[in-house]
Short mmCIF file of C-alpha atoms and ligand atoms in Angstrom, two decimals:
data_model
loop_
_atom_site.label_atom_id
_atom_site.label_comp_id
_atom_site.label_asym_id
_atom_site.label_seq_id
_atom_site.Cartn_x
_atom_site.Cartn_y
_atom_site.Cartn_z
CA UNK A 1 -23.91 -28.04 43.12
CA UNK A 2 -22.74 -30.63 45.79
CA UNK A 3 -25.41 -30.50 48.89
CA UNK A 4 -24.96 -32.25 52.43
CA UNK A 5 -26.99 -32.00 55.39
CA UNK A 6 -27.16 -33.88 58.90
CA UNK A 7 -29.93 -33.23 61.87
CA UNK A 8 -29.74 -35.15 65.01
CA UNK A 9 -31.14 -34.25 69.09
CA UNK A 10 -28.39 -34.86 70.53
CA UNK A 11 -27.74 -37.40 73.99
CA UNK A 12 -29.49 -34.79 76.26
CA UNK A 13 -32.50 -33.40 74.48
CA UNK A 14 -35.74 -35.26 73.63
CA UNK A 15 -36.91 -32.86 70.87
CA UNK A 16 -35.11 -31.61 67.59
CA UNK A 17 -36.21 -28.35 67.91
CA UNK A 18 -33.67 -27.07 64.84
CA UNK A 19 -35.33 -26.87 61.54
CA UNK A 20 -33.51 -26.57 58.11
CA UNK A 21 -33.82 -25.95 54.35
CA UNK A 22 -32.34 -27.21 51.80
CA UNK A 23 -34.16 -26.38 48.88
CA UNK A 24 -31.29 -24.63 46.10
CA UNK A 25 -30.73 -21.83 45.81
CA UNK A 26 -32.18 -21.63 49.66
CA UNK A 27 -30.29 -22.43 52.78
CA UNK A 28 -30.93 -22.44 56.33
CA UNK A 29 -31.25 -23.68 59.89
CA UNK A 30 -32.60 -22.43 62.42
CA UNK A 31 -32.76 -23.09 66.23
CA UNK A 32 -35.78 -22.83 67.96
CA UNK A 33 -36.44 -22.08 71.97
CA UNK A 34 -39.29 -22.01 74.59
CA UNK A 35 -41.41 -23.78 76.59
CA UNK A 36 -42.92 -27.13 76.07
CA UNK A 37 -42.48 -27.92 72.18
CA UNK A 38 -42.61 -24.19 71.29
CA UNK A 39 -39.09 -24.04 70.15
CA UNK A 40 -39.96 -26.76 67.48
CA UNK A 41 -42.86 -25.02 66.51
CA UNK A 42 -41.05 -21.47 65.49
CA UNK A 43 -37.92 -23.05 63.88
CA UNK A 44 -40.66 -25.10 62.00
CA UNK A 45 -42.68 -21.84 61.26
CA UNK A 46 -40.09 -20.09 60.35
CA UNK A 47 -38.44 -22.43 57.87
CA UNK A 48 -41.62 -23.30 56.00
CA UNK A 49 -41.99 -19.14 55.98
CA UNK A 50 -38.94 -19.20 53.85
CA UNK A 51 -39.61 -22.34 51.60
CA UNK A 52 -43.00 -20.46 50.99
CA UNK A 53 -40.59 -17.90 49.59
CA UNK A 54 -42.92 -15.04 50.17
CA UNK A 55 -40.80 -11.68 49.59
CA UNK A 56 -41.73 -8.52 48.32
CA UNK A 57 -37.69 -8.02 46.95
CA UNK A 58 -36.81 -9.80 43.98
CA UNK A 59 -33.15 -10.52 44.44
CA UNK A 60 -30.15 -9.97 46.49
CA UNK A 61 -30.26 -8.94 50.27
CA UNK A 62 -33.36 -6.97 50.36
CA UNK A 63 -35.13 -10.49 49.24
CA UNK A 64 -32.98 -12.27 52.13
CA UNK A 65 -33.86 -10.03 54.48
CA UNK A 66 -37.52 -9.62 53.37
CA UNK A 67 -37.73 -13.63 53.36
CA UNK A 68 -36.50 -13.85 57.52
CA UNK A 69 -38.97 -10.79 58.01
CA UNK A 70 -41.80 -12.82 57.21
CA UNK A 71 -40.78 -15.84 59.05
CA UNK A 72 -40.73 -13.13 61.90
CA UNK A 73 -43.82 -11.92 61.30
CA UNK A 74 -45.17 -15.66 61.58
CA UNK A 75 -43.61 -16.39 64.06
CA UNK A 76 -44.61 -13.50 66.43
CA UNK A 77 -47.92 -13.90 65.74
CA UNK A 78 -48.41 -17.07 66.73
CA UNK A 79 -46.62 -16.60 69.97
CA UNK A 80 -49.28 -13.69 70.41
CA UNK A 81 -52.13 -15.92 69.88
CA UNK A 82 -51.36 -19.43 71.28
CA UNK A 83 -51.04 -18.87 74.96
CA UNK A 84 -48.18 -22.61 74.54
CA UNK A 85 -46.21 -20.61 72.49
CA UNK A 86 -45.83 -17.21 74.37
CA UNK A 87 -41.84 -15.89 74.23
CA UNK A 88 -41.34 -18.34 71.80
CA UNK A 89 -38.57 -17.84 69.39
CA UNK A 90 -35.87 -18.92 67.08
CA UNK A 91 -32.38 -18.18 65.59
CA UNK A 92 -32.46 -18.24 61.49
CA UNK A 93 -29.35 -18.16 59.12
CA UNK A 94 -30.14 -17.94 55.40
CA UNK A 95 -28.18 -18.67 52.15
CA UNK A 96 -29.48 -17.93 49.26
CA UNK A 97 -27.33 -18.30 46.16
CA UNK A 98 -28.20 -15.55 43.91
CA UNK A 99 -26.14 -15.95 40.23
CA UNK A 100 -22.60 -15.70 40.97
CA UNK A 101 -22.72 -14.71 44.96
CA UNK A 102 -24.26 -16.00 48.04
CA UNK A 103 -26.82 -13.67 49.71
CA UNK A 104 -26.62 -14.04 53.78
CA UNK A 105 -29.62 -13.24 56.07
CA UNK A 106 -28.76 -14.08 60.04
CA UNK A 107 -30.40 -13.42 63.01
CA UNK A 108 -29.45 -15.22 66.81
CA UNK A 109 -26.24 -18.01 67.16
CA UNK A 110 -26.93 -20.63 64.35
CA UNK A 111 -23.43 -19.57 62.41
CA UNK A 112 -22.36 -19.57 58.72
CA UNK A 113 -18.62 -20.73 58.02
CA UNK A 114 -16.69 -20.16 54.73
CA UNK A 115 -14.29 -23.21 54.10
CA UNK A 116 -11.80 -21.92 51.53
CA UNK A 117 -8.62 -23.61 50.53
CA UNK A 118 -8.54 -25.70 54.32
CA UNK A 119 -8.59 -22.57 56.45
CA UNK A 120 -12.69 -21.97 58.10
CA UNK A 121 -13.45 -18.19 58.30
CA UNK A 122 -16.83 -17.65 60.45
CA UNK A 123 -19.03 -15.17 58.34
CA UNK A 124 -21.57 -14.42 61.40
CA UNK A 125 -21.65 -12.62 64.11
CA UNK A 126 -23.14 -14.84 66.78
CA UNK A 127 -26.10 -11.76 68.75
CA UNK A 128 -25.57 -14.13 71.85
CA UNK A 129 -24.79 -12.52 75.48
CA UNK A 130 -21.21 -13.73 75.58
CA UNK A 131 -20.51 -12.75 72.02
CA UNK A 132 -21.41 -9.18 72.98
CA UNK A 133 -19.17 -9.67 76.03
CA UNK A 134 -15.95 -10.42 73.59
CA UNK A 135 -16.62 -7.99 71.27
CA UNK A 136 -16.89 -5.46 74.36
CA UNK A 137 -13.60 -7.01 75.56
CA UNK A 138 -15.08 -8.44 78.65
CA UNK A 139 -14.51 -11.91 78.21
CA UNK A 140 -11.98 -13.82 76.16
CA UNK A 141 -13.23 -16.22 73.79
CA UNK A 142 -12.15 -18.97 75.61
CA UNK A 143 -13.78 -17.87 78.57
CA UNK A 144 -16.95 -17.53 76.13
CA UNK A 145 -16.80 -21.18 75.01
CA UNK A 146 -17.66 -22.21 78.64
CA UNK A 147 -19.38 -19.42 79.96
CA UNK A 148 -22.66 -21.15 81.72
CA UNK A 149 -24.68 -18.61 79.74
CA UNK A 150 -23.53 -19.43 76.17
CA UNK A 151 -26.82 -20.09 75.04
CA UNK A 152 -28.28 -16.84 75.62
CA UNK A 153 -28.94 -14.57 72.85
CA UNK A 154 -29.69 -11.32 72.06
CA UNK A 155 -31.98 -11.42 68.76
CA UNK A 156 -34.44 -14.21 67.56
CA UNK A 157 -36.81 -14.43 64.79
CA UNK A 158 -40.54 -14.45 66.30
CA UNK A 159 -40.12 -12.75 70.08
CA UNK A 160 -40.61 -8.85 68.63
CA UNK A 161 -42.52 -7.47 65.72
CA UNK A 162 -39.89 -6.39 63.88
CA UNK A 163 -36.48 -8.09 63.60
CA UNK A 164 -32.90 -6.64 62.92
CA UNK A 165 -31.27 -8.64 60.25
CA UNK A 166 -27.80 -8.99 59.65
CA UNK A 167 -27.38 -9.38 55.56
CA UNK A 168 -23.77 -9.75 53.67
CA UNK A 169 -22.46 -10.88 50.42
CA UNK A 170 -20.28 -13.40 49.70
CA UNK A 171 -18.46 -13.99 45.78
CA UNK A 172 -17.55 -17.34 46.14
CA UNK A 173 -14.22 -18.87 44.15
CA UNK A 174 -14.00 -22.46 42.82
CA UNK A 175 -13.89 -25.22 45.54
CA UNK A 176 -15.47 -22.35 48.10
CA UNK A 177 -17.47 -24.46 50.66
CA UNK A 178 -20.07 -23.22 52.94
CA UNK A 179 -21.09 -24.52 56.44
CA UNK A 180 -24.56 -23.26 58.15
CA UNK A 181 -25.34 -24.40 61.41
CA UNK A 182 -26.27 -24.63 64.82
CA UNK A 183 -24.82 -24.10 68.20
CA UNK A 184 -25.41 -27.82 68.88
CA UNK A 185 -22.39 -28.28 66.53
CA UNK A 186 -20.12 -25.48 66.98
CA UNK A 187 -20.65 -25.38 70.95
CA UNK A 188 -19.10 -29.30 71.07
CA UNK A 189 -16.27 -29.60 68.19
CA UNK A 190 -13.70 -26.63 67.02
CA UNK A 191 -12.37 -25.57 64.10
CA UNK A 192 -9.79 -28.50 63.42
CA UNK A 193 -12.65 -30.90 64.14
CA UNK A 194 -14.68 -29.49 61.14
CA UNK A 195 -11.87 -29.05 58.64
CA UNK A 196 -10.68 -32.46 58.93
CA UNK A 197 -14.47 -33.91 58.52
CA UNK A 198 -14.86 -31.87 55.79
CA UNK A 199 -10.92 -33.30 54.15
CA UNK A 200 -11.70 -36.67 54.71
CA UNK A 201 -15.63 -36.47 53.48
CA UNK A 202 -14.72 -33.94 50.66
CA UNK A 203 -15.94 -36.17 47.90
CA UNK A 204 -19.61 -36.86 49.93
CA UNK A 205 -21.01 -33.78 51.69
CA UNK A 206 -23.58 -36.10 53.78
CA UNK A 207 -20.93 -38.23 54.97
CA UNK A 208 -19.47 -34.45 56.06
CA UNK A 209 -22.29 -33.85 57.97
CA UNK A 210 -22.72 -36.87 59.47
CA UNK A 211 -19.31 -36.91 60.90
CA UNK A 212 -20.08 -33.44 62.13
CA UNK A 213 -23.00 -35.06 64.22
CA UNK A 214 -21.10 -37.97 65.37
CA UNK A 215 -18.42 -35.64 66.42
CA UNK A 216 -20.70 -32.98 68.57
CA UNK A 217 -22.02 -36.44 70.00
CA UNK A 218 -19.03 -37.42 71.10
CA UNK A 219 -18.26 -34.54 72.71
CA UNK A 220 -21.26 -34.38 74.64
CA UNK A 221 -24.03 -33.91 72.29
CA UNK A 222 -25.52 -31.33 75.10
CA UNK A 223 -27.96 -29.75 72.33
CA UNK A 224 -29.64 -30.63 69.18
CA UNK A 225 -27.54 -30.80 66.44
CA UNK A 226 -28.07 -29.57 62.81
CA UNK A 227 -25.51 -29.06 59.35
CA UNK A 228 -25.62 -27.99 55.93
CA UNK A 229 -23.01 -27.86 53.46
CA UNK A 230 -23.74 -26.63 50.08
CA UNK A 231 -20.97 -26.15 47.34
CA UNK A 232 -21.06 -23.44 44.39
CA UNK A 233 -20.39 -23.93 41.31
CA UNK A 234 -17.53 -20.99 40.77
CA UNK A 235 -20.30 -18.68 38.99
CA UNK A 236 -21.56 -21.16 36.45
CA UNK A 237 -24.30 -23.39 38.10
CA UNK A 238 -26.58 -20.94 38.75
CA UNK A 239 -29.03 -22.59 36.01
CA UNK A 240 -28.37 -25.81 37.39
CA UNK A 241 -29.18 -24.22 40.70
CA UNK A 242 -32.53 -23.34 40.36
CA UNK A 243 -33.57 -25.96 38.62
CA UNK A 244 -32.79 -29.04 40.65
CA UNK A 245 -35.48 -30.36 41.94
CA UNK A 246 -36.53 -28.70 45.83
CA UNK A 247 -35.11 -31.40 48.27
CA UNK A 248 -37.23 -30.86 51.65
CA UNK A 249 -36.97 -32.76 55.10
CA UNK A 250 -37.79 -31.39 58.74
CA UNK A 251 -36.06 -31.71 60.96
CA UNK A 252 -37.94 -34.43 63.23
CA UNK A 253 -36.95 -35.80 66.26
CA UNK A 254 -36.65 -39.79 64.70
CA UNK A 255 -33.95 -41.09 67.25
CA UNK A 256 -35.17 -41.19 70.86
CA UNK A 257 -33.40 -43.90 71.49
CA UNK A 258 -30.08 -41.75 72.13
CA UNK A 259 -31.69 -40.87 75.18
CA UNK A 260 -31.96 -44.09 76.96
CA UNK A 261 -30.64 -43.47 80.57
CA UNK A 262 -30.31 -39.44 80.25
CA UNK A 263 -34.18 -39.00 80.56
CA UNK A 264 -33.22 -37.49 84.09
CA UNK A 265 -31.31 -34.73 82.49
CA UNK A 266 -32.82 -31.36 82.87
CA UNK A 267 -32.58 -29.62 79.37
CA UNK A 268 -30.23 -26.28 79.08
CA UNK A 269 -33.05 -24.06 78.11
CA UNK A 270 -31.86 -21.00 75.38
CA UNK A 271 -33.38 -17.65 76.44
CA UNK A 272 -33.49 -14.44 74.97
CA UNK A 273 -32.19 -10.87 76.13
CA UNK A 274 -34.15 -7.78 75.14
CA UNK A 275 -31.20 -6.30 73.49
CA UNK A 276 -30.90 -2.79 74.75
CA UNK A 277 -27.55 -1.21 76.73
CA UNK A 278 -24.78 -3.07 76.91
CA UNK A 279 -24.06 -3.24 80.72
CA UNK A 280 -27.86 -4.07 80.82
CA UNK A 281 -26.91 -7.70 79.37
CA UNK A 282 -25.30 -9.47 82.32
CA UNK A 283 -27.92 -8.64 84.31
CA UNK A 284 -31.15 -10.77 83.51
CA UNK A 285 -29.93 -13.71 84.53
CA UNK A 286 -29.32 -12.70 87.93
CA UNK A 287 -32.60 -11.02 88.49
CA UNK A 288 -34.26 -14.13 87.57
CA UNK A 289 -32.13 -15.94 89.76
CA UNK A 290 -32.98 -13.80 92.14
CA UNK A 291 -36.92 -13.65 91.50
CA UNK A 292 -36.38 -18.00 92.12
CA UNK A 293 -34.57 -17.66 94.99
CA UNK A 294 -36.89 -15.63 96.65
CA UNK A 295 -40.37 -17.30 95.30
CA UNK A 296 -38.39 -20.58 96.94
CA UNK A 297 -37.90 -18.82 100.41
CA UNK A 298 -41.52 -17.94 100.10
CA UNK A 299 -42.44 -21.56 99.71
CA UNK A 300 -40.41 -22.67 102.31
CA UNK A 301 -42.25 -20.52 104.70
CA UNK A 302 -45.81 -21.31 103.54
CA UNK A 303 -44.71 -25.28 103.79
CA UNK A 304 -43.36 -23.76 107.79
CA UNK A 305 -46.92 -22.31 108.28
CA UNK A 306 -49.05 -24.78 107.55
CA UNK A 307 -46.94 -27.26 108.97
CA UNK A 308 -47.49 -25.37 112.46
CA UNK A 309 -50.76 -24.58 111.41
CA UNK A 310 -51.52 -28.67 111.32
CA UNK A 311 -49.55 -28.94 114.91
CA UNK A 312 -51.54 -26.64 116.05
CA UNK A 313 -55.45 -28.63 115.25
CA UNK A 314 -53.89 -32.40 115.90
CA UNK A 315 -51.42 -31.49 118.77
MN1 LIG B 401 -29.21 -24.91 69.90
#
């Protein structure tokens, strides 16, 4: 089984906050948000939930599904505890390769992409606030790709109890190649961009996802950055699968210096929409715009009032 993966912060982030296994037959990234360093600490929850592999289903999508449960689970109940990491969350997309087909588990806008025979298929559905809007037919995907609220989604891992998982399967055919990862990639290069990383790296999966990074980089690098490219075996290396040895890394935050002279720029913050009625989704943003605009005109006048206030004992 070939394996290559990539993680990077990007030019306007501080923090990694994606997180990422890569331990065959396992596979995943996911994209954490909230406050402070919360987002690093539920991608980071969540992925060692699913290296910990604890699942009451043996095999197949149940298992996949049972596996981001847990990581939910964890998740939520730290954010209920540890006052930092209230509302925190994260996106999760799973792989697990499961004899001769790939088991998907995905929650949030981390995306999986099949790369068969040099055309890329996305196999998620992205639960973000503009994807609803396309599917709806309210927005055209290009007007999706630069919609200001991109990065808003509509189901995470860790901000309810229970989580609604999106689980497929996929029979992969010889030289099948799958992508998983986040919208720090897919939000800065298109399709093209990937297929010709992946034609001229074929041979070296890491040198794949490196490109991948240096490419989202390029084009702006607005958002941490993660990839993972695993290979199958067409329905033989399933032995060879599980046996290879576990490889682990976190995803750590190891090149600050990509930030020198962009320490000024305020970070895009993800937030999440309590999914509920459709025409209910366009409207948090607003309201909290709303709720800001007013808390600032109450400032204003308290700065007003004790200003005359002052005047009023010195004058
Ligand atoms: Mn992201």
């Amino acid at each position: 089984m070939k394996i290559g993966f990539a993680t990077h912060p990007g030019r306007k982030r501080r923090h990694n906050e994606d997180a990422y296994v890569v331990e065959p037959p396992l596979f995943a990234v996911a994209d954490g948000m909230g406050g402070a360093k919360a987002g690093e600490v539920a991608s980071g929850l969540a992925a060692a939930a699913l290296k910990e592999g604890a699942s009451d289903a043996s095999s197949g999508e149940d298992r996949v599904s049972s596996l981001i449960q847990e990581a939910n689970r964890r998740v939520f109940r730290r954010a209920t505890e540890d006052r930092d990491a209230s509302g925190m969350g994260t996106t999760m997309t799973v792989a697990l390769v499961d004899g001769d087909r790939v088991v998907f588990g995905h929650v949030g806008d981390s995306r999986a992409y099949l790369i068969r025979n040099g055309a890329i298929e996305q196999l998620t559905d992205d639960h973000s606030l503009v994807a609803e809007l396309v599917r709806s037919g309210r927005l055209t995907p290009e007007e999706a790709e630069s919609h200001p609220q991109r990065s808003v989604i509509t189901r995470a891992v860790g901000t309810e109890p229970d989580v609604d998982v999106d689980t497929f399967v996929i029979e992969p055919t010889e030289g099948d190649l799958f992508l998983i990862c986040s919208d720090g990639l897919t939000d800065m290069v298109d399709d093209r961009t990937i297929i010709q990383a992946i034609e001229k790296h074929r041979g070296d999966l890491d040198n794949a996802a490196k490109a991948l990074v240096g490419a989202a980089n390029r084009g702006g690098g607005e958002d941490n950055i993660t990839v993972v490219f695993f290979e199958v075996d067409g329905g033989t290396g399933d032995t060879a699968v599980t046996q290879q040895a576990p490889v682990v890394e976190s995803a750590t935050s190891d090149d600050e210096d990509t930030l020198s002279g962009l320490e000024g720029v305020p970070p895009v913050e993800t937030m999440v929409v309590t999914p509920g009625a459709a025409p209910a989704l366009s409207e948090p943003p607003k309201r909290r715009r709303r709720a800001l605009q007013i808390s600032l005109a109450l400032a204003a006048l308290l700065i007003v009032a004790a200003a005359v206030l002052w005047l009023l004992e010195h004058v």
